[in-house]
mmCIF file of C-alpha atoms in Angstrom:
data_model
loop_
_atom_site.group_PDB
_atom_site.id
_atom_site.type_symbol
_atom_site.label_atom_id
_atom_site.label_comp_id
_atom_site.label_asym_id
_atom_site.label_seq_id
_atom_site.Cartn_x
_atom_site.Cartn_y
_atom_site.Cartn_z
ATOM 1 C CA MET A 1 -34.166 47.896 21.348
ATOM 2 C CA GLU A 2 -32.517 46.724 18.160
ATOM 3 C CA ASP A 3 -28.736 46.855 18.043
ATOM 4 C CA ASP A 4 -26.899 48.923 15.443
ATOM 5 C CA LYS A 5 -26.145 45.879 13.325
ATOM 6 C CA ASN A 6 -29.795 45.031 12.880
ATOM 7 C CA SER A 7 -30.836 48.625 12.229
ATOM 8 C CA LYS A 8 -28.156 49.239 9.629
ATOM 9 C CA PRO A 9 -29.703 49.278 6.124
ATOM 10 C CA LYS A 10 -28.730 46.365 3.924
ATOM 11 C CA LEU A 11 -26.519 46.913 0.910
ATOM 12 C CA LYS A 12 -27.951 46.514 -2.565
ATOM 13 C CA LEU A 13 -26.103 44.078 -4.816
ATOM 14 C CA ALA A 14 -26.462 43.486 -8.571
ATOM 15 C CA ILE A 15 -24.939 40.834 -10.842
ATOM 16 C CA TYR A 16 -25.000 40.772 -14.625
ATOM 17 C CA TRP A 17 -23.371 38.826 -17.434
ATOM 18 C CA GLY A 18 -22.482 40.112 -20.862
ATOM 19 C CA ALA A 19 -20.618 37.920 -23.355
ATOM 20 C CA ALA A 20 -19.731 35.130 -20.964
ATOM 21 C CA CYS A 21 -20.005 31.383 -20.411
ATOM 22 C CA GLY A 22 -21.759 31.476 -17.034
ATOM 23 C CA GLY A 23 -18.785 30.279 -14.997
ATOM 24 C CA CYS A 24 -18.469 33.602 -13.178
ATOM 25 C CA CYS A 25 -22.104 33.401 -12.080
ATOM 26 C CA VAL A 26 -21.525 29.871 -10.810
ATOM 27 C CA SER A 27 -18.478 31.092 -8.873
ATOM 28 C CA VAL A 28 -20.736 33.480 -6.946
ATOM 29 C CA LEU A 29 -22.649 30.467 -5.644
ATOM 30 C CA ASP A 30 -19.383 28.737 -4.747
ATOM 31 C CA VAL A 31 -19.184 30.814 -1.576
ATOM 32 C CA HIS A 32 -21.294 27.989 -0.081
ATOM 33 C CA GLU A 33 -22.425 28.725 3.496
ATOM 34 C CA LYS A 34 -20.866 32.200 3.368
ATOM 35 C CA LEU A 35 -23.783 33.069 1.117
ATOM 36 C CA LEU A 36 -25.835 33.361 4.315
ATOM 37 C CA ASP A 37 -23.529 36.130 5.573
ATOM 38 C CA ILE A 38 -23.873 37.983 2.278
ATOM 39 C CA VAL A 39 -27.658 37.620 2.205
ATOM 40 C CA ALA A 40 -27.868 38.833 5.794
ATOM 41 C CA ALA A 41 -26.065 42.040 4.863
ATOM 42 C CA ALA A 42 -27.110 42.648 1.252
ATOM 43 C CA ASP A 43 -30.229 42.429 -0.885
ATOM 44 C CA LEU A 44 -29.818 41.087 -4.403
ATOM 45 C CA VAL A 45 -31.779 43.588 -6.479
ATOM 46 C CA PHE A 46 -30.773 42.627 -10.032
ATOM 47 C CA TRP A 47 -29.535 39.300 -11.407
ATOM 48 C CA PRO A 48 -31.452 38.164 -14.520
ATOM 49 C CA LEU A 49 -29.922 34.700 -14.270
ATOM 50 C CA ALA A 50 -31.463 34.050 -10.849
ATOM 51 C CA LEU A 51 -34.255 36.592 -10.376
ATOM 52 C CA ASP A 52 -37.468 37.248 -12.281
ATOM 53 C CA ILE A 53 -36.552 40.834 -13.080
ATOM 54 C CA LYS A 54 -36.722 42.901 -16.260
ATOM 55 C CA TYR A 55 -34.562 45.654 -17.712
ATOM 56 C CA LYS A 56 -37.395 48.112 -17.115
ATOM 57 C CA ASP A 57 -37.089 47.375 -13.384
ATOM 58 C CA LEU A 58 -33.409 48.324 -13.504
ATOM 59 C CA GLU A 59 -34.178 51.465 -15.499
ATOM 60 C CA ALA A 60 -36.682 52.524 -12.829
ATOM 61 C CA MET A 61 -34.127 52.319 -10.000
ATOM 62 C CA PRO A 62 -32.708 55.664 -8.794
ATOM 63 C CA ASP A 63 -29.227 56.561 -10.024
ATOM 64 C CA GLY A 64 -26.553 55.395 -7.583
ATOM 65 C CA SER A 65 -29.013 53.273 -5.627
ATOM 66 C CA ILE A 66 -27.100 49.998 -6.127
ATOM 67 C CA ASP A 67 -24.091 49.717 -3.827
ATOM 68 C CA VAL A 68 -22.113 47.049 -5.718
ATOM 69 C CA THR A 69 -22.459 45.512 -9.172
ATOM 70 C CA LEU A 70 -20.469 42.495 -10.330
ATOM 71 C CA TYR A 71 -20.397 42.682 -14.125
ATOM 72 C CA ASN A 72 -18.973 39.583 -15.782
ATOM 73 C CA GLY A 73 -18.533 39.023 -19.486
ATOM 74 C CA ALA A 74 -17.175 41.065 -22.369
ATOM 75 C CA ILE A 75 -19.087 43.617 -24.448
ATOM 76 C CA ARG A 76 -20.082 41.821 -27.657
ATOM 77 C CA ASN A 77 -23.284 43.588 -28.718
ATOM 78 C CA SER A 78 -25.480 46.627 -28.145
ATOM 79 C CA GLU A 79 -27.423 44.929 -25.352
ATOM 80 C CA ASN A 80 -24.232 44.246 -23.385
ATOM 81 C CA GLN A 81 -23.202 47.863 -23.901
ATOM 82 C CA HIS A 82 -26.582 49.299 -22.915
ATOM 83 C CA ILE A 83 -26.804 47.326 -19.669
ATOM 84 C CA ALA A 84 -23.181 48.124 -18.793
ATOM 85 C CA MET A 85 -23.880 51.844 -19.178
ATOM 86 C CA LEU A 86 -27.143 51.533 -17.267
ATOM 87 C CA LEU A 87 -25.511 49.661 -14.388
ATOM 88 C CA ARG A 88 -22.716 52.244 -14.257
ATOM 89 C CA GLN A 89 -25.391 54.918 -13.878
ATOM 90 C CA LYS A 90 -27.209 53.015 -11.127
ATOM 91 C CA THR A 91 -24.167 51.755 -9.205
ATOM 92 C CA LYS A 92 -21.769 53.215 -6.658
ATOM 93 C CA ILE A 93 -19.079 50.529 -7.057
ATOM 94 C CA LEU A 94 -18.816 48.722 -10.397
ATOM 95 C CA VAL A 95 -16.593 45.638 -10.417
ATOM 96 C CA ALA A 96 -15.277 43.985 -13.584
ATOM 97 C CA TYR A 97 -15.690 40.409 -12.424
ATOM 98 C CA GLY A 98 -13.686 37.753 -14.228
ATOM 99 C CA SER A 99 -11.350 37.649 -17.211
ATOM 100 C CA CYS A 100 -13.936 38.539 -19.859
ATOM 101 C CA ALA A 101 -15.006 41.805 -18.218
ATOM 102 C CA HIS A 102 -11.414 42.512 -17.178
ATOM 103 C CA MET A 103 -9.565 41.797 -20.454
ATOM 104 C CA GLY A 104 -12.031 40.464 -23.033
ATOM 105 C CA GLY A 105 -11.495 36.795 -22.204
ATOM 106 C CA ILE A 106 -12.199 33.899 -24.542
ATOM 107 C CA PRO A 107 -14.912 35.842 -26.457
ATOM 108 C CA GLY A 108 -12.211 38.403 -27.227
ATOM 109 C CA LEU A 109 -10.418 35.922 -29.483
ATOM 110 C CA ALA A 110 -13.103 36.793 -32.036
ATOM 111 C CA ASN A 111 -11.094 39.978 -32.622
ATOM 112 C CA PHE A 112 -8.812 37.810 -34.742
ATOM 113 C CA SER A 113 -11.735 37.667 -37.170
ATOM 114 C CA THR A 114 -14.552 39.970 -38.304
ATOM 115 C CA LYS A 115 -18.295 40.042 -37.869
ATOM 116 C CA GLU A 116 -18.809 39.060 -41.507
ATOM 117 C CA LEU A 117 -16.423 36.105 -41.371
ATOM 118 C CA LEU A 118 -17.946 34.890 -38.108
ATOM 119 C CA PHE A 119 -21.476 35.048 -39.495
ATOM 120 C CA ASP A 120 -20.409 33.298 -42.704
ATOM 121 C CA ARG A 121 -18.879 30.443 -40.742
ATOM 122 C CA ILE A 122 -21.630 30.100 -38.129
ATOM 123 C CA TYR A 123 -24.714 30.496 -40.295
ATOM 124 C CA CYS A 124 -23.551 29.299 -43.708
ATOM 125 C CA ASP A 125 -20.358 27.265 -43.773
ATOM 126 C CA THR A 126 -20.370 24.827 -40.852
ATOM 127 C CA GLU A 127 -20.463 21.194 -41.889
ATOM 128 C CA SER A 128 -23.913 20.614 -40.370
ATOM 129 C CA THR A 129 -25.573 23.807 -41.651
ATOM 130 C CA GLU A 130 -28.170 23.802 -44.419
ATOM 131 C CA ASN A 131 -28.809 27.428 -45.326
ATOM 132 C CA PRO A 132 -28.945 27.712 -49.139
ATOM 133 C CA GLU A 133 -30.418 31.219 -48.970
ATOM 134 C CA LYS A 134 -27.570 32.286 -46.645
ATOM 135 C CA ILE A 135 -29.941 33.947 -44.193
ATOM 136 C CA LYS A 136 -28.134 35.704 -41.347
ATOM 137 C CA PRO A 137 -29.417 37.494 -38.242
ATOM 138 C CA GLN A 138 -30.569 41.080 -38.755
ATOM 139 C CA PRO A 139 -31.080 43.755 -36.055
ATOM 140 C CA ILE A 140 -34.619 44.363 -37.343
ATOM 141 C CA TYR A 141 -36.818 41.886 -39.186
ATOM 142 C CA LYS A 142 -40.322 42.743 -40.305
ATOM 143 C CA VAL A 143 -43.078 40.151 -39.977
ATOM 144 C CA PRO A 144 -46.863 40.513 -40.389
ATOM 145 C CA GLU A 145 -47.230 40.910 -36.631
ATOM 146 C CA GLY A 146 -44.701 43.744 -36.443
ATOM 147 C CA GLU A 147 -40.927 44.084 -36.044
ATOM 148 C CA LEU A 148 -38.596 41.591 -34.404
ATOM 149 C CA LYS A 149 -35.465 43.164 -32.930
ATOM 150 C CA LEU A 150 -32.110 41.679 -32.017
ATOM 151 C CA PRO A 151 -29.112 43.412 -30.391
ATOM 152 C CA ILE A 152 -26.582 44.835 -32.838
ATOM 153 C CA PHE A 153 -23.579 42.510 -33.077
ATOM 154 C CA PHE A 154 -20.390 44.592 -32.858
ATOM 155 C CA ASN A 155 -17.382 43.990 -35.070
ATOM 156 C CA ASP A 156 -15.099 44.262 -32.007
ATOM 157 C CA VAL A 157 -15.250 42.554 -28.637
ATOM 158 C CA LEU A 158 -14.648 45.158 -25.916
ATOM 159 C CA THR A 159 -13.660 45.022 -22.269
ATOM 160 C CA LEU A 160 -15.961 46.557 -19.677
ATOM 161 C CA ASP A 161 -13.638 49.517 -19.059
ATOM 162 C CA GLN A 162 -13.585 50.308 -22.784
ATOM 163 C CA VAL A 163 -17.272 51.163 -22.421
ATOM 164 C CA VAL A 164 -17.687 52.541 -18.883
ATOM 165 C CA CYS A 165 -15.559 53.584 -15.918
ATOM 166 C CA VAL A 166 -14.731 50.571 -13.721
ATOM 167 C CA ASP A 167 -13.926 50.874 -10.018
ATOM 168 C CA TYR A 168 -12.289 47.487 -9.331
ATOM 169 C CA TYR A 169 -11.221 44.337 -11.136
ATOM 170 C CA ILE A 170 -11.451 40.770 -9.856
ATOM 171 C CA PRO A 171 -9.530 38.628 -12.374
ATOM 172 C CA GLY A 172 -9.764 34.928 -13.124
ATOM 173 C CA CYS A 173 -11.627 32.405 -15.237
ATOM 174 C CA PRO A 174 -13.543 32.101 -13.053
ATOM 175 C CA PRO A 175 -12.477 34.338 -10.145
ATOM 176 C CA GLN A 176 -11.529 32.702 -6.869
ATOM 177 C CA THR A 177 -14.355 32.634 -4.365
ATOM 178 C CA GLU A 178 -12.009 33.955 -1.685
ATOM 179 C CA ARG A 179 -11.409 37.141 -3.664
ATOM 180 C CA LEU A 180 -15.128 37.738 -4.090
ATOM 181 C CA LEU A 181 -15.723 37.279 -0.366
ATOM 182 C CA GLU A 182 -12.869 39.647 0.475
ATOM 183 C CA VAL A 183 -14.373 42.401 -1.652
ATOM 184 C CA LEU A 184 -17.967 41.954 -0.521
ATOM 185 C CA MET A 185 -17.148 41.575 3.180
ATOM 186 C CA ALA A 186 -14.846 44.626 3.082
ATOM 187 C CA ILE A 187 -17.692 46.703 1.644
ATOM 188 C CA ILE A 188 -20.237 45.230 4.054
ATOM 189 C CA LYS A 189 -18.016 45.949 7.077
ATOM 190 C CA GLY A 190 -17.157 49.433 5.858
ATOM 191 C CA SER A 191 -13.441 48.614 5.692
ATOM 192 C CA GLU A 192 -11.010 50.828 3.842
ATOM 193 C CA LEU A 193 -11.039 49.815 0.185
ATOM 194 C CA PRO A 194 -8.050 49.691 -2.178
ATOM 195 C CA SER A 195 -7.435 52.618 -4.479
ATOM 196 C CA LYS A 196 -9.777 52.824 -7.458
ATOM 197 C CA LYS A 197 -8.834 50.813 -10.554
ATOM 198 C CA SER A 198 -7.097 48.194 -8.389
ATOM 199 C CA VAL A 199 -6.932 44.556 -9.436
ATOM 200 C CA VAL A 200 -8.142 42.908 -6.251
ATOM 201 C CA GLY A 201 -6.437 39.806 -4.883
ATOM 202 C CA ALA A 202 -3.617 39.789 -7.424
ATOM 203 C CA TYR A 203 0.105 40.170 -6.923
ATOM 204 C CA GLU A 204 2.439 42.523 -8.745
ATOM 205 C CA LYS A 205 4.857 39.674 -9.443
ATOM 206 C CA SER A 206 4.327 36.891 -11.957
ATOM 207 C CA GLN A 207 2.983 33.370 -11.532
ATOM 208 C CA CYS A 208 6.547 32.073 -11.766
ATOM 209 C CA ASP A 209 7.384 33.855 -8.506
ATOM 210 C CA GLU A 210 4.814 31.835 -6.561
ATOM 211 C CA CYS A 211 5.076 28.584 -8.524
ATOM 212 C CA GLU A 212 6.566 25.746 -6.461
ATOM 213 C CA ARG A 213 7.773 23.684 -9.415
ATOM 214 C CA LYS A 214 11.501 23.111 -9.845
ATOM 215 C CA LYS A 215 13.129 25.509 -12.269
ATOM 216 C CA THR A 216 16.610 26.518 -13.348
ATOM 217 C CA GLU A 217 17.961 29.968 -14.111
ATOM 218 C CA ASN A 218 18.824 29.277 -17.732
ATOM 219 C CA LYS A 219 15.981 27.364 -19.355
ATOM 220 C CA LYS A 220 16.842 25.615 -22.608
ATOM 221 C CA ILE A 221 14.136 24.379 -24.954
ATOM 222 C CA LYS A 222 14.800 22.165 -27.983
ATOM 223 C CA LYS A 223 11.219 21.110 -28.650
ATOM 224 C CA PHE A 224 7.722 22.294 -27.752
ATOM 225 C CA TYR A 225 4.955 19.867 -26.842
ATOM 226 C CA ARG A 226 1.240 20.121 -26.332
ATOM 227 C CA PRO A 227 0.287 18.940 -22.815
ATOM 228 C CA TRP A 228 -1.086 15.592 -24.025
ATOM 229 C CA GLU A 229 2.062 14.764 -25.983
ATOM 230 C CA ILE A 230 4.295 14.197 -22.957
ATOM 231 C CA GLU A 231 3.944 12.765 -19.479
ATOM 232 C CA ASP A 232 4.325 15.578 -16.959
ATOM 233 C CA ASP A 233 6.589 14.606 -14.069
ATOM 234 C CA GLY A 234 4.548 16.759 -11.668
ATOM 235 C CA GLU A 235 7.612 18.594 -10.358
ATOM 236 C CA THR A 236 9.546 20.355 -13.130
ATOM 237 C CA CYS A 237 8.667 23.740 -14.638
ATOM 238 C CA PHE A 238 6.328 23.215 -17.580
ATOM 239 C CA LEU A 239 8.425 25.431 -19.841
ATOM 240 C CA GLU A 240 11.535 23.396 -19.065
ATOM 241 C CA GLN A 241 9.580 20.333 -20.187
ATOM 242 C CA GLY A 242 8.738 22.139 -23.429
ATOM 243 C CA VAL A 243 5.090 22.829 -22.581
ATOM 244 C CA ILE A 244 3.830 26.383 -23.103
ATOM 245 C CA CYS A 245 2.973 27.928 -19.731
ATOM 246 C CA LEU A 246 1.990 31.596 -19.506
ATOM 247 C CA GLY A 247 3.415 32.007 -16.009
ATOM 248 C CA PRO A 248 6.093 34.552 -17.067
ATOM 249 C CA ALA A 249 3.425 36.890 -18.507
ATOM 250 C CA THR A 250 0.702 36.384 -15.881
ATOM 251 C CA ARG A 251 0.351 38.042 -12.504
ATOM 252 C CA GLY A 252 0.239 35.837 -9.422
ATOM 253 C CA GLY A 253 -2.448 35.689 -6.778
ATOM 254 C CA CYS A 254 -4.566 32.735 -7.861
ATOM 255 C CA GLY A 255 -2.562 30.254 -5.806
ATOM 256 C CA THR A 256 -1.325 28.589 -9.025
ATOM 257 C CA ARG A 257 -4.533 26.540 -9.163
ATOM 258 C CA CYS A 258 -3.992 25.199 -12.668
ATOM 259 C CA ILE A 259 -0.348 24.357 -12.085
ATOM 260 C CA LYS A 260 -1.170 22.503 -8.867
ATOM 261 C CA GLY A 261 -3.663 20.539 -10.945
ATOM 262 C CA ASN A 262 -0.797 19.619 -13.307
ATOM 263 C CA ALA A 263 -1.959 21.955 -16.062
ATOM 264 C CA PRO A 264 0.100 24.907 -17.354
ATOM 265 C CA CYS A 265 -0.993 28.475 -16.630
ATOM 266 C CA ARG A 266 -3.395 29.814 -19.281
ATOM 267 C CA GLY A 267 -3.025 33.501 -18.369
ATOM 268 C CA CYS A 268 -6.503 34.249 -16.997
ATOM 269 C CA TYR A 269 -5.213 36.612 -14.274
ATOM 270 C CA GLY A 270 -3.781 38.982 -16.843
ATOM 271 C CA PRO A 271 -0.324 40.519 -17.058
ATOM 272 C CA PRO A 272 1.609 41.978 -14.097
ATOM 273 C CA PRO A 273 1.395 45.782 -13.845
ATOM 274 C CA ASP A 274 4.815 46.268 -15.459
ATOM 275 C CA VAL A 275 3.867 44.245 -18.566
ATOM 276 C CA LEU A 276 2.199 46.268 -21.313
ATOM 277 C CA ASP A 277 1.366 43.336 -23.574
ATOM 278 C CA PRO A 278 1.218 39.683 -22.410
ATOM 279 C CA GLY A 279 1.733 38.286 -25.896
ATOM 280 C CA ALA A 280 4.886 40.308 -26.439
ATOM 281 C CA LYS A 281 6.110 39.315 -22.982
ATOM 282 C CA MET A 282 5.642 35.604 -23.742
ATOM 283 C CA MET A 283 7.364 35.908 -27.109
ATOM 284 C CA SER A 284 10.281 37.638 -25.416
ATOM 285 C CA ALA A 285 10.455 35.021 -22.653
ATOM 286 C CA ILE A 286 10.358 32.092 -25.074
ATOM 287 C CA ALA A 287 12.956 33.676 -27.359
ATOM 288 C CA THR A 288 15.464 33.612 -24.492
ATOM 289 C CA MET A 289 14.813 29.902 -23.838
ATOM 290 C CA ILE A 290 15.202 28.421 -27.319
ATOM 291 C CA ASP A 291 18.361 26.324 -27.362
ATOM 292 C CA ALA A 292 19.599 27.017 -30.890
ATOM 293 C CA ASN A 293 21.709 29.497 -32.827
ATOM 294 C CA ASP A 294 20.973 28.478 -36.403
ATOM 295 C CA PRO A 295 18.091 30.610 -37.800
ATOM 296 C CA GLU A 296 16.521 27.637 -39.589
ATOM 297 C CA GLU A 297 16.607 25.497 -36.446
ATOM 298 C CA ILE A 298 15.133 28.347 -34.400
ATOM 299 C CA GLU A 299 12.302 28.718 -36.919
ATOM 300 C CA ASN A 300 11.602 24.974 -36.813
ATOM 301 C CA ILE A 301 11.372 25.039 -33.019
ATOM 302 C CA ILE A 302 9.050 28.056 -33.012
ATOM 303 C CA GLU A 303 6.780 26.419 -35.594
ATOM 304 C CA GLN A 304 6.081 23.676 -33.057
ATOM 305 C CA ILE A 305 3.986 26.150 -31.033
ATOM 306 C CA GLU A 306 0.354 25.593 -31.996
ATOM 307 C CA ASP A 307 -1.665 28.796 -32.530
ATOM 308 C CA PRO A 308 0.792 31.179 -30.816
ATOM 309 C CA ALA A 309 -1.475 34.227 -31.134
ATOM 310 C CA GLY A 310 -4.481 32.410 -29.694
ATOM 311 C CA THR A 311 -2.330 30.896 -26.952
ATOM 312 C CA PHE A 312 -0.491 34.034 -25.872
ATOM 313 C CA TYR A 313 -3.595 36.260 -26.056
ATOM 314 C CA ARG A 314 -6.124 33.665 -24.919
ATOM 315 C CA PHE A 315 -7.744 35.960 -22.356
ATOM 316 C CA SER A 316 -6.335 39.368 -23.164
ATOM 317 C CA LEU A 317 -6.602 40.265 -26.859
ATOM 318 C CA PRO A 318 -9.117 43.184 -26.609
ATOM 319 C CA SER A 319 -7.082 44.786 -23.801
ATOM 320 C CA SER A 320 -3.688 44.238 -25.462
ATOM 321 C CA ILE A 321 -1.719 46.691 -27.559
ATOM 322 C CA ILE A 322 -2.666 44.989 -30.834
ATOM 323 C CA ARG A 323 -6.353 44.647 -29.773
ATOM 324 C CA ARG A 324 -7.475 42.904 -32.929
ATOM 325 C CA LYS A 325 -6.528 41.667 -36.373
ATOM 326 C CA LEU A 326 -6.055 44.474 -38.874
ATOM 327 C CA ILE A 327 -8.907 44.664 -41.381
#
């Protein structure tokens, strides 16, 4: 007689990427031997990166038949949007997996530009491009054999929850393997799950609260440096050394992986729950640290920060208050 464990039906798991680099998909494989535990308890029913499966196969699945979907990547075009909506329809628990699905991520920096400007640069103006007719991609292109179709490229990069209802968020670029295992094993074991809309594996306090580097109460900054311009001592707070670190505007929970690798925090975990806008939070934090009273000197110090908008909103622009450049 089979025991209950063997007779229990396996969960159905799906993974998909939208506008993403692929790092989140690689992080799924980083569970190493724990992958055997997942495979023993769940069937992977949809993952175009790893399985020979088509969109029509997903469309044919009954609504709500997939137990868990990990959706990584932002929403950049109509294909991303369509599959996000389809997976929401087919899935019981939809997880925004990684910074791009969670906040817009690196692709979201395109919101500082427009579709037209991006296409001009990519297809016409790059130094290595020869395109005298200035041909750009079109959603529909007619050829003798019929019509060729491409997804519609949106003017805005969107987060997953700006398109569909999301159940949980696993932040990070890429997410920590431990957080993924915690979520999957909790579902597999039937454990009580966090409240809906929770950011899983993240703290409510900032990175600075878990950072082990030496820091003083009253930071004073006379000059800002890019990381390669100074020799990090490996012990002192990056900000006190004049290196931009997004720790004050980023929630903890990642184990300060970048900082322990002697690199400043980039902000991929997103802001703590009491921070409405990470860029505004960083500007406020830095304003209190500048060691100057003369307006001209203050301006000169601030001008040393390279690409402040891109730095402060590196992972979070589409989910921030400003969302994009005004056009």
